[in-house]
Short mmCIF file of C-alpha atoms in Angstrom, two decimals:
data_model
loop_
_atom_site.label_atom_id
_atom_site.label_comp_id
_atom_site.label_asym_id
_atom_site.label_seq_id
_atom_site.Cartn_x
_atom_site.Cartn_y
_atom_site.Cartn_z
CA MET A 944 1.92 -6.56 18.35
CA GLY A 945 5.83 -7.98 18.73
CA GLY A 946 8.14 -7.59 16.14
CA ARG A 947 8.34 -3.69 15.18
CA GLY A 948 11.79 -3.72 14.64
CA ALA A 949 14.55 -1.44 11.85
CA TYR A 950 16.15 -2.78 9.08
CA SER A 951 19.07 -0.80 7.60
CA TYR A 952 20.15 -1.12 4.39
CA SER A 953 23.53 -1.38 2.70
CA GLY A 954 23.73 -1.34 -1.13
CA GLY A 955 21.37 -3.72 -3.05
CA SER A 956 21.30 -6.01 0.64
CA SER A 957 19.01 -5.63 3.72
CA SER A 958 19.71 -7.13 7.00
CA LYS A 959 17.41 -6.76 10.31
CA ASP A 960 19.00 -4.42 12.88
CA THR A 961 18.28 -5.42 16.02
CA SER A 962 20.12 -2.80 17.81
CA VAL A 963 18.77 -0.77 20.64
CA LEU A 964 18.58 2.46 18.17
CA SER A 965 17.02 0.37 15.67
CA ALA A 966 14.17 -0.65 18.36
CA TYR A 967 13.97 3.14 19.58
CA ALA A 968 13.47 4.53 16.53
CA VAL A 969 10.53 2.48 16.13
CA ALA A 970 9.19 3.12 19.14
CA SER A 971 9.38 6.54 19.13
CA LEU A 972 7.35 6.39 15.54
CA ASN A 973 4.80 4.45 17.97
CA ARG A 974 5.16 6.26 21.26
CA GLY A 975 1.96 7.83 22.59
CA VAL A 976 -0.49 5.53 20.77
CA ALA A 977 -1.49 3.83 24.22
CA GLY A 978 -4.87 5.54 23.99
CA GLY A 979 -5.61 4.67 20.22
CA THR A 980 -3.91 5.80 17.04
CA SER A 981 -5.14 5.35 13.36
CA VAL A 982 -3.54 5.35 9.72
CA GLU A 983 -3.49 9.01 9.57
CA THR A 984 -2.25 9.82 13.02
CA ALA A 985 0.82 7.21 12.04
CA VAL A 986 1.30 9.70 9.15
CA GLY A 987 1.18 12.29 11.04
CA ARG A 988 3.88 10.83 13.83
CA PHE A 989 5.90 9.61 11.01
CA ARG A 990 5.53 13.06 8.95
CA LYS A 991 6.46 15.40 12.22
CA GLN A 992 9.44 12.97 13.10
CA LEU A 993 11.43 12.34 9.77
CA MET A 994 9.93 14.93 7.11
CA ASP A 995 12.88 17.23 7.76
CA LYS A 996 15.55 14.52 7.93
CA GLU A 997 18.52 15.14 5.19
CA HIS A 998 17.36 11.33 4.01
CA GLU A 999 15.34 9.30 2.91
CA TYR A 1000 12.85 6.93 5.38
CA SER A 1001 11.08 5.12 5.31
CA ALA A 1002 8.08 2.59 6.90
CA TYR A 1003 5.29 0.17 6.88
CA ILE A 1004 1.76 1.02 8.52
CA ASP A 1005 -0.44 -1.27 9.86
CA ASP A 1006 -4.37 -0.91 10.33
CA ALA A 1007 -4.23 -0.34 13.74
CA GLY A 1008 -1.85 2.85 12.98
CA TYR A 1009 1.47 1.50 14.26
CA LEU A 1010 4.88 1.69 12.38
CA HIS A 1011 6.84 -0.93 11.36
CA THR A 1012 10.49 -1.63 9.81
CA LEU A 1013 12.20 1.26 9.58
CA GLY A 1014 14.77 1.94 7.03
CA SER A 1015 16.92 4.56 5.01
CA THR A 1016 19.96 4.15 2.94
CA GLY A 1017 21.76 7.02 4.46
CA ILE A 1018 21.94 8.31 0.98
CA GLU A 1019 20.83 11.26 -0.67
CA GLY A 1020 17.94 10.67 -2.92
CA SER A 1021 17.59 7.06 -1.99
CA THR A 1022 15.48 4.83 0.43
CA LYS A 1023 14.37 1.15 0.09
CA VAL A 1024 11.45 -0.49 1.60
CA ALA A 1025 12.17 -3.92 3.52
CA PRO A 1026 11.17 -6.67 1.90
CA LEU A 1027 7.80 -8.12 2.21
CA SER A 1028 8.90 -11.14 3.94
CA ALA A 1029 9.88 -8.40 6.91
CA ILE A 1030 5.85 -7.54 7.61
CA ALA A 1031 5.04 -11.14 6.71
CA HIS A 1032 3.80 -11.68 10.27
CA GLU A 1033 2.50 -8.57 10.93
CA LYS A 1034 -1.35 -8.11 10.80
CA GLY A 1035 -3.29 -5.50 8.34
CA VAL A 1036 -0.01 -3.91 7.19
CA SER A 1037 -1.15 -1.98 4.23
CA THR A 1038 0.75 1.47 3.84
CA ILE A 1039 4.23 2.35 3.04
CA ILE A 1040 5.54 5.32 3.90
CA HIS A 1041 8.48 7.77 2.84
CA ASN A 1042 9.58 11.07 3.59
CA HIS A 1043 10.88 13.29 0.39
CA PRO A 1044 13.58 15.61 1.45
CA PHE A 1045 14.15 18.82 0.22
CA GLY A 1046 16.52 22.11 0.41
CA SER A 1047 19.32 18.91 -0.72
CA SER A 1048 22.05 19.07 -3.33
CA ASP A 1049 19.39 20.43 -5.56
CA TRP A 1050 18.30 23.18 -2.56
CA ARG A 1051 14.78 22.17 -3.44
CA LYS A 1052 12.23 23.72 -1.69
CA TRP A 1053 9.61 21.23 -1.93
CA GLY A 1054 9.68 16.98 -1.77
CA GLY A 1055 7.99 16.42 -4.56
CA PRO A 1056 5.35 14.21 -5.72
CA PHE A 1057 5.67 10.40 -6.58
CA SER A 1058 8.55 9.54 -8.75
CA GLN A 1059 8.14 6.59 -11.65
CA ARG A 1060 9.79 4.29 -8.74
CA ASP A 1061 7.69 5.08 -5.97
CA LEU A 1062 5.00 4.49 -8.23
CA GLU A 1063 6.14 0.78 -9.70
CA ASN A 1064 7.31 -0.29 -6.10
CA ILE A 1065 3.09 0.16 -4.67
CA ALA A 1066 2.36 -1.46 -8.04
CA TRP A 1067 4.62 -4.18 -7.17
CA ALA A 1068 4.06 -4.68 -3.48
CA TYR A 1069 0.62 -5.06 -4.26
CA ASN A 1070 1.09 -7.90 -6.58
CA ALA A 1071 3.01 -9.37 -4.33
CA SER A 1072 0.77 -9.05 -1.40
CA LYS A 1073 -2.02 -10.30 -2.86
CA GLY A 1074 -3.69 -6.46 -2.56
CA GLY A 1075 -2.82 -6.81 1.13
CA VAL A 1076 0.01 -3.42 1.11
CA LYS A 1077 -2.07 -1.59 -1.19
CA ARG A 1078 -1.07 2.49 -0.57
CA ILE A 1079 2.17 4.62 -0.55
CA VAL A 1080 2.54 7.65 1.33
CA ALA A 1081 5.15 10.53 0.68
CA THR A 1082 5.13 13.13 3.20
CA SER A 1083 7.16 16.25 1.86
CA ASN A 1084 7.75 20.19 2.97
CA GLU A 1085 4.47 21.11 0.72
CA GLY A 1086 1.98 18.55 2.19
CA THR A 1087 1.61 14.54 2.16
CA TYR A 1088 0.99 12.66 -1.26
CA SER A 1089 -1.50 9.65 -1.17
CA ALA A 1090 -1.85 6.99 -3.80
CA VAL A 1091 -4.09 3.76 -3.75
CA VAL A 1092 -3.78 0.60 -5.71
CA THR A 1093 -7.45 -0.93 -6.43
CA LYS A 1094 -6.11 -3.62 -9.22
CA ASN A 1095 -3.11 -5.45 -10.45
CA VAL A 1096 -0.64 -2.93 -12.45
CA SER A 1097 2.35 -4.41 -15.00
CA ASP A 1098 6.10 -2.57 -14.61
CA LYS A 1099 5.56 -2.00 -18.09
CA SER A 1100 2.34 0.50 -17.25
CA VAL A 1101 3.19 2.20 -14.28
CA ARG A 1102 6.92 2.93 -17.15
CA SER A 1103 4.47 4.01 -19.64
CA ALA A 1104 2.20 6.52 -17.38
CA ALA A 1105 5.38 7.49 -15.49
CA LYS A 1106 6.93 8.66 -19.47
CA ARG A 1107 3.82 10.21 -20.08
CA ALA A 1108 3.61 12.15 -17.07
CA ASP A 1109 7.05 13.93 -17.36
CA ALA A 1110 6.97 14.36 -21.02
CA SER A 1111 3.74 16.54 -20.58
CA VAL A 1112 5.75 18.92 -18.12
CA LYS A 1113 9.29 18.83 -19.59
CA GLY A 1114 10.58 21.55 -21.00
CA LYS A 1115 7.72 24.04 -19.99
CA ASN A 1116 8.63 27.06 -18.29
CA TYR A 1117 7.09 27.85 -15.07
CA GLN A 1118 7.12 31.45 -13.35
CA SER A 1119 7.44 30.08 -9.59
CA VAL A 1120 8.67 26.74 -7.80
CA ILE A 1121 4.89 26.10 -6.23
CA ALA A 1122 3.56 26.48 -10.06
CA MET A 1123 5.98 24.20 -11.58
CA ARG A 1124 5.33 21.58 -8.00
CA ARG A 1125 1.57 21.93 -9.12
CA ALA A 1126 2.19 20.77 -12.41
CA VAL A 1127 4.11 17.73 -12.03
CA ASN A 1128 1.57 16.93 -9.39
CA SER A 1129 -1.10 17.15 -11.69
CA ALA A 1130 0.71 15.31 -14.69
CA TYR A 1131 0.95 12.07 -12.06
CA THR A 1132 -2.63 12.87 -10.27
CA SER A 1133 -3.93 12.59 -14.00
CA GLU A 1134 -1.63 9.82 -14.80
CA PHE A 1135 -2.16 7.85 -11.96
CA ALA A 1136 -5.81 8.42 -10.78
#
């Protein structure tokens, strides 16, 4: 499964980073998999190594449980997934994973569910890969969120559903951060079930 590499991002562009450090970063995410792996164990490795980082990181996971193209913008609250062309030669890539940091400038104790941009990205990836890339995972302090696309969805439909979800929780008072997190997750789950 050659070709696993890291991507670095600068503004709106991306370029393959072939440095030893980048290769090491991806290799460390795939360390210890000689005895067998799966998508779920890859999610666990990503979560263990990158969940608590200050910035968001993203990668692709193939059906054999290997991570590909680790990337980050290095900007708080922002990540950019490597282009699909970066994994075009890889077999069975079906999942995008990223972390949702907590405790950054807003001092949240939770990373939160998918953002509208996350859902737009997986809808676009599903359409562009002709159904190959169909799952998005976000790992955060409170747990792991997962969504699977099962049919072509327009960006307009995703934006409309996200606006409805946001509107359903906006302006309400919650007794705790946990209650707010559950309400937001429930709103997005009901719109994107």
